[in-house]
Amino acid sequence: MKGFINKIQHYSTKDGPGIRSTVFMVGCNLRCLWCANPESMLPGYKLIYNRQKCQRCCSCVRVFPDAVTMGKDGCIINREKADFDRLCDICPFEAYEKMGFWMESDELVRIMLRNKEFYGSSGGVTFSGGEALLQSEFIEECMDKLHEKGIRVCIDTAGNLPWERIERVLKKADTVLFDLKVFDSSKHLQLTGCDNRLILENLKKTDAMDKELYVRMIIVPEYNDDINDLKARIDFVRNFRSLRQIDFLKYHILGVGKYRQLGIEYPVKPVGEVSEELLKQLQEYCGDVRSTVGG
Ligand code: SF4
Ligand code: SF4
């Protein structure tokens, strides 16, 4: 079986316990306004245009006048008309990059095996996204093969899929990172394009599976940093029997440049940093529940 992947990152320490290789799958069924991975969120191949690398030589404009024109800030690309492969071939300065590739499960396992010694007893492979579980059959096949080789597998999910579609693969995972973005359902709909009833149900069901469960809460100032909503999220999971840890993730602006490279408008208005005071309050509110703060 083949999976459609955006990128593979090795030696990650942010995608589950230990040292991990993270596979970023393409496609997501949420549209979080603050998404830092638009290249994983949106379906299909993407064309990245790196303005810093572009030397304004106009080779691409001459060959594809219908798809590329030169503006005062660099190339203006009509991605509907652009031939991604040929644009990448034509540019002598590698300003174009096509993102997204298909990979067989055997090939993916072979790559992961190269890093097995770094994983140790707690690390392994994480499937993230986008929404990794949109490709649950592929992940399940990879997971079976990775388990045969003694490699632990973690799934990072926002959990917005029918339970029948994700139950089997979650049951096989060693660790689950479950994102809980907003507690209030109508606010969730407003900020992610979908309400969270299914997500909350699935989170409860995942807890009942006795996995290593990490619940992750992104905090975006002025969007989902209401203290009462955050406390409601904590209260929802604090007595879960599988909960290992709550991770508070501070919003960062690293995604902004990616939107520009993809020619998409960034939907979040400029916001400040998450206050240390809020993070301290939240960690105190967690009480006996272990919590961390990350970016
Ligand atoms: S071919 Fe490359 S360097 Fe030349 S204008 Fe196009 S993107 Fe820029
Ligand atoms: S769930 Fe993750 S990948 Fe999907 S839109 Fe939200 S932040 Fe982006």
Short mmCIF file of C-alpha atoms and ligand atoms in Angstrom, two decimals:
data_model
loop_
_atom_site.label_atom_id
_atom_site.label_comp_id
_atom_site.label_asym_id
_atom_site.label_seq_id
_atom_site.Cartn_x
_atom_site.Cartn_y
_atom_site.Cartn_z
CA MET A 1 0.00 0.00 0.00
CA LYS A 2 1.13 3.57 -0.66
CA GLY A 3 0.68 6.66 1.47
CA PHE A 4 0.77 10.31 0.40
CA ILE A 5 3.36 12.08 2.54
CA ASN A 6 4.48 15.67 2.88
CA LYS A 7 7.79 15.05 4.62
CA ILE A 8 9.67 12.81 7.01
CA GLN A 9 11.57 14.38 9.87
CA HIS A 10 14.13 12.44 11.87
CA TYR A 11 15.46 12.97 15.41
CA SER A 12 12.32 14.76 16.55
CA THR A 13 11.81 15.16 20.29
CA LYS A 14 8.47 16.97 20.04
CA ASP A 15 6.24 14.33 18.53
CA GLY A 16 5.80 11.89 21.38
CA PRO A 17 8.08 10.29 23.93
CA GLY A 18 11.78 9.76 23.21
CA ILE A 19 13.55 10.35 19.91
CA ARG A 20 11.33 9.82 16.92
CA SER A 21 11.02 9.90 13.17
CA THR A 22 7.86 11.76 12.24
CA VAL A 23 5.93 11.11 9.07
CA PHE A 24 3.77 14.06 8.08
CA MET A 25 0.86 12.74 6.06
CA VAL A 26 -0.96 14.98 3.58
CA GLY A 27 -4.59 16.02 4.05
CA CYS A 28 -6.75 17.18 6.94
CA ASN A 29 -10.49 17.49 7.51
CA LEU A 30 -10.18 20.46 9.85
CA ARG A 31 -9.23 23.99 8.90
CA CYS A 32 -7.73 25.49 12.05
CA LEU A 33 -7.18 29.17 11.41
CA TRP A 34 -3.72 28.99 12.98
CA CYS A 35 -2.56 25.83 11.18
CA ALA A 36 1.24 25.91 10.98
CA ASN A 37 1.39 23.14 8.37
CA PRO A 38 -0.67 24.30 5.39
CA GLU A 39 1.41 22.06 3.13
CA SER A 40 0.18 19.06 5.13
CA MET A 41 -3.32 20.36 5.74
CA LEU A 42 -4.32 20.92 2.10
CA PRO A 43 -4.78 17.95 -0.23
CA GLY A 44 -2.59 17.11 -3.22
CA TYR A 45 0.83 18.25 -4.39
CA LYS A 46 1.98 21.77 -3.48
CA LEU A 47 4.33 24.14 -5.21
CA ILE A 48 6.57 26.14 -2.91
CA TYR A 49 8.06 29.33 -4.30
CA ASN A 50 11.06 30.55 -2.33
CA ARG A 51 11.35 34.28 -2.93
CA GLN A 52 14.80 34.49 -1.30
CA LYS A 53 16.28 32.01 -3.75
CA CYS A 54 14.69 33.57 -6.83
CA GLN A 55 17.21 35.64 -8.83
CA ARG A 56 14.54 37.13 -11.14
CA CYS A 57 16.14 35.50 -14.19
CA CYS A 58 12.66 35.07 -15.75
CA SER A 59 13.40 31.62 -17.25
CA CYS A 60 10.13 30.34 -15.78
CA VAL A 61 8.21 33.36 -17.08
CA ARG A 62 9.51 32.86 -20.61
CA VAL A 63 8.68 29.15 -20.70
CA PHE A 64 5.31 29.36 -18.93
CA PRO A 65 3.89 32.82 -19.66
CA ASP A 66 0.35 31.60 -18.90
CA ALA A 67 1.31 30.33 -15.45
CA VAL A 68 4.01 32.73 -14.21
CA THR A 69 4.45 36.48 -14.44
CA MET A 70 7.06 38.66 -12.77
CA GLY A 71 5.78 41.11 -10.20
CA LYS A 72 7.65 43.66 -8.11
CA ASP A 73 8.08 41.12 -5.26
CA GLY A 74 9.01 38.17 -7.45
CA CYS A 75 7.09 35.58 -9.42
CA ILE A 76 3.32 35.51 -9.41
CA ILE A 77 2.19 31.95 -10.02
CA ASN A 78 -1.14 30.66 -11.23
CA ARG A 79 -0.93 27.23 -9.60
CA GLU A 80 -3.95 25.95 -11.50
CA LYS A 81 -2.08 26.36 -14.76
CA ALA A 82 1.44 25.58 -13.52
CA ASP A 83 3.26 22.33 -14.28
CA PHE A 84 4.97 21.81 -10.90
CA ASP A 85 7.56 19.29 -12.12
CA ARG A 86 8.67 21.36 -15.07
CA LEU A 87 8.89 24.57 -13.08
CA CYS A 88 11.17 22.81 -10.60
CA ASP A 89 13.31 21.54 -13.50
CA ILE A 90 13.54 24.92 -15.21
CA CYS A 91 14.61 27.13 -12.32
CA PRO A 92 18.44 27.18 -12.15
CA PHE A 93 18.34 28.52 -8.58
CA GLU A 94 16.04 25.90 -7.09
CA ALA A 95 13.48 28.51 -6.09
CA TYR A 96 10.64 26.06 -6.77
CA GLU A 97 10.00 22.94 -4.77
CA LYS A 98 7.23 20.43 -5.28
CA MET A 99 5.91 19.02 -2.01
CA GLY A 100 4.15 15.71 -1.54
CA PHE A 101 5.18 12.20 -2.58
CA TRP A 102 3.78 8.69 -2.61
CA MET A 103 5.64 6.03 -0.70
CA GLU A 104 5.17 2.27 -0.32
CA SER A 105 4.89 0.96 3.23
CA ASP A 106 7.94 -1.28 2.70
CA GLU A 107 10.04 1.69 1.67
CA LEU A 108 8.91 3.72 4.65
CA VAL A 109 9.75 0.89 7.05
CA ARG A 110 13.17 0.48 5.41
CA ILE A 111 13.93 4.19 6.00
CA MET A 112 12.77 4.01 9.61
CA LEU A 113 14.91 0.97 10.31
CA ARG A 114 18.02 3.02 9.57
CA ASN A 115 17.29 5.04 12.72
CA LYS A 116 16.23 2.20 14.96
CA GLU A 117 19.22 2.53 17.27
CA PHE A 118 18.27 6.15 18.08
CA TYR A 119 14.73 5.31 19.09
CA GLY A 120 15.72 3.47 22.27
CA SER A 121 13.00 1.96 24.40
CA SER A 122 10.66 4.98 24.50
CA GLY A 123 11.06 6.54 21.01
CA GLY A 124 9.95 5.27 17.62
CA VAL A 125 7.92 6.45 14.66
CA THR A 126 5.12 9.03 14.82
CA PHE A 127 2.48 9.47 12.14
CA SER A 128 1.35 13.08 12.13
CA GLY A 129 -0.13 15.46 9.60
CA GLY A 130 -2.37 16.99 8.48
CA GLU A 131 -4.70 14.40 9.89
CA ALA A 132 -2.74 11.17 9.81
CA LEU A 133 -5.81 8.98 10.30
CA LEU A 134 -7.31 10.00 6.97
CA GLN A 135 -4.81 7.41 5.66
CA SER A 136 -5.46 4.91 8.45
CA GLU A 137 -5.16 1.81 6.23
CA PHE A 138 -1.67 2.79 5.11
CA ILE A 139 -0.64 3.62 8.68
CA GLU A 140 -1.98 0.32 9.93
CA GLU A 141 0.03 -1.57 7.33
CA CYS A 142 3.20 0.38 8.23
CA MET A 143 2.52 -0.09 11.91
CA ASP A 144 2.23 -3.87 11.60
CA LYS A 145 5.55 -3.95 9.78
CA LEU A 146 7.24 -1.58 12.25
CA HIS A 147 5.99 -3.63 15.20
CA GLU A 148 7.44 -6.75 13.59
CA LYS A 149 10.80 -4.97 13.69
CA GLY A 150 10.33 -3.95 17.32
CA ILE A 151 9.67 -0.26 16.61
CA ARG A 152 7.05 1.56 18.67
CA VAL A 153 4.46 3.67 16.89
CA CYS A 154 2.69 6.84 17.93
CA ILE A 155 -0.26 8.51 16.22
CA ASP A 156 -0.85 12.24 16.37
CA THR A 157 -4.50 12.99 15.64
CA ALA A 158 -7.18 15.61 16.00
CA GLY A 159 -9.65 12.73 16.17
CA ASN A 160 -12.30 14.08 13.82
CA LEU A 161 -13.21 10.85 12.02
CA PRO A 162 -15.90 8.22 12.51
CA TRP A 163 -14.84 5.82 15.25
CA GLU A 164 -15.32 2.76 13.00
CA ARG A 165 -12.68 4.18 10.72
CA ILE A 166 -10.01 4.76 13.34
CA GLU A 167 -10.66 2.25 16.11
CA ARG A 168 -8.56 -0.57 14.69
CA VAL A 169 -5.46 1.49 14.00
CA LEU A 170 -5.65 3.31 17.35
CA LYS A 171 -5.95 -0.04 19.10
CA LYS A 172 -2.63 -1.09 17.58
CA ALA A 173 -0.75 2.15 18.36
CA ASP A 174 1.57 2.30 21.36
CA THR A 175 1.05 6.00 22.00
CA VAL A 176 -1.60 8.51 20.96
CA LEU A 177 -1.16 12.28 20.87
CA PHE A 178 -4.67 13.68 20.83
CA ASP A 179 -5.21 17.37 20.07
CA LEU A 180 -7.93 19.20 21.96
CA LYS A 181 -8.13 22.63 20.43
CA VAL A 182 -11.25 24.18 21.91
CA PHE A 183 -13.86 22.86 24.36
CA ASP A 184 -16.84 25.00 23.43
CA SER A 185 -18.40 23.32 20.43
CA SER A 186 -19.63 26.41 18.57
CA LYS A 187 -16.28 28.12 19.09
CA HIS A 188 -14.58 24.98 17.80
CA LEU A 189 -16.74 25.19 14.70
CA GLN A 190 -15.86 28.84 14.24
CA LEU A 191 -12.09 28.28 14.61
CA THR A 192 -11.60 24.92 12.91
CA GLY A 193 -14.54 24.60 10.52
CA CYS A 194 -16.08 21.72 12.47
CA ASP A 195 -17.76 21.23 15.85
CA ASN A 196 -16.06 18.95 18.37
CA ARG A 197 -18.78 16.48 19.40
CA LEU A 198 -17.21 13.59 17.50
CA ILE A 199 -13.72 14.59 18.71
CA LEU A 200 -14.72 14.53 22.39
CA GLU A 201 -16.46 11.18 21.97
CA ASN A 202 -13.43 9.72 20.24
CA LEU A 203 -11.11 11.07 22.89
CA LYS A 204 -13.10 9.28 25.58
CA LYS A 205 -13.05 6.06 23.58
CA THR A 206 -9.31 6.38 23.01
CA ASP A 207 -8.78 6.75 26.73
CA ALA A 208 -10.67 3.51 27.31
CA MET A 209 -8.12 1.68 25.15
CA ASP A 210 -5.38 1.98 27.79
CA LYS A 211 -2.80 3.49 25.49
CA GLU A 212 -0.12 5.98 26.45
CA LEU A 213 -2.31 9.04 25.92
CA TYR A 214 -0.94 12.56 25.62
CA VAL A 215 -3.52 15.33 25.25
CA ARG A 216 -2.20 18.38 23.48
CA MET A 217 -3.70 21.84 23.77
CA ILE A 218 -2.52 24.50 21.39
CA ILE A 219 -2.96 28.01 22.79
CA VAL A 220 -3.42 30.84 20.31
CA PRO A 221 -3.75 34.27 21.96
CA GLU A 222 -7.08 35.96 21.25
CA TYR A 223 -8.41 32.84 19.52
CA ASN A 224 -8.59 29.91 21.93
CA ASP A 225 -6.87 31.21 25.08
CA ASP A 226 -10.01 31.76 27.14
CA ILE A 227 -9.06 30.49 30.61
CA ASN A 228 -12.48 28.95 31.24
CA ASP A 229 -12.36 27.02 28.00
CA LEU A 230 -8.85 25.81 28.80
CA LYS A 231 -9.94 24.73 32.28
CA ALA A 232 -12.90 22.89 30.75
CA ARG A 233 -10.47 21.05 28.46
CA ILE A 234 -8.31 20.09 31.43
CA ASP A 235 -11.32 18.99 33.46
CA PHE A 236 -12.55 16.84 30.60
CA VAL A 237 -9.38 14.74 30.59
CA ARG A 238 -7.94 15.05 34.09
CA ASN A 239 -9.42 11.77 35.35
CA PHE A 240 -8.70 9.75 32.24
CA ARG A 241 -7.09 6.47 33.17
CA SER A 242 -4.66 6.46 30.20
CA LEU A 243 -3.58 10.07 30.46
CA ARG A 244 0.19 10.39 30.75
CA GLN A 245 0.49 14.10 30.25
CA ILE A 246 -1.13 17.30 29.05
CA ASP A 247 1.05 19.31 26.67
CA PHE A 248 0.34 23.02 26.32
CA LEU A 249 1.63 24.14 22.94
CA LYS A 250 2.39 27.81 22.49
CA TYR A 251 1.26 29.22 19.16
CA HIS A 252 4.15 30.26 16.96
CA ILE A 253 4.31 32.16 13.70
CA LEU A 254 6.55 29.70 11.85
CA GLY A 255 3.67 28.84 9.55
CA VAL A 256 3.36 32.38 8.19
CA GLY A 257 6.26 32.04 5.73
CA LYS A 258 4.84 28.76 4.42
CA TYR A 259 1.54 30.42 3.53
CA ARG A 260 3.46 33.06 1.58
CA GLN A 261 5.48 30.39 -0.25
CA LEU A 262 2.27 28.58 -1.16
CA GLY A 263 0.61 31.79 -2.33
CA ILE A 264 -2.16 31.55 0.30
CA GLU A 265 -3.35 34.32 2.57
CA TYR A 266 -2.56 33.72 6.25
CA PRO A 267 -5.87 33.66 8.16
CA VAL A 268 -4.65 34.68 11.62
CA LYS A 269 -4.30 38.36 12.44
CA PRO A 270 -1.01 39.19 14.18
CA VAL A 271 -1.22 38.15 17.82
CA GLY A 272 1.20 38.35 20.71
CA GLU A 273 2.84 35.54 22.63
CA VAL A 274 1.02 33.31 25.09
CA SER A 275 1.55 34.90 28.50
CA GLU A 276 3.76 33.10 31.00
CA GLU A 277 1.18 33.98 33.64
CA LEU A 278 -1.52 32.03 31.78
CA LEU A 279 0.76 29.03 31.34
CA LYS A 280 1.61 29.07 35.05
CA GLN A 281 -2.09 29.25 35.96
CA LEU A 282 -2.86 26.31 33.70
CA GLN A 283 -0.06 24.17 35.03
CA GLU A 284 -1.21 24.91 38.57
CA TYR A 285 -4.78 24.02 37.59
CA CYS A 286 -3.55 20.65 36.32
CA GLY A 287 -2.58 19.79 39.90
CA ASP A 288 -1.41 16.19 40.06
CA VAL A 289 -1.75 15.73 36.32
CA ARG A 290 1.63 15.99 34.66
CA SER A 291 1.88 18.85 32.18
CA THR A 292 4.47 20.44 29.93
CA VAL A 293 4.79 23.62 27.93
CA GLY A 294 6.18 23.49 24.42
CA GLY A 295 6.14 25.34 21.14
S1 SF4 B 1 13.47 30.60 -13.00
FE1 SF4 B 1 13.79 30.60 -10.79
S2 SF4 B 1 15.18 32.29 -10.39
FE2 SF4 B 1 14.40 32.56 -12.46
S3 SF4 B 1 12.62 33.92 -12.14
FE3 SF4 B 1 11.86 31.84 -12.14
S4 SF4 B 1 11.86 31.29 -9.97
FE4 SF4 B 1 13.14 33.09 -10.16
S1 SF4 B 2 -5.80 19.65 12.65
FE1 SF4 B 2 -3.62 20.18 12.47
S2 SF4 B 2 -3.15 19.96 10.29
FE2 SF4 B 2 -5.38 20.02 10.48
S3 SF4 B 2 -5.88 22.17 10.15
FE3 SF4 B 2 -5.71 21.84 12.36
S4 SF4 B 2 -3.59 22.38 12.85
FE4 SF4 B 2 -3.71 22.08 10.62
#
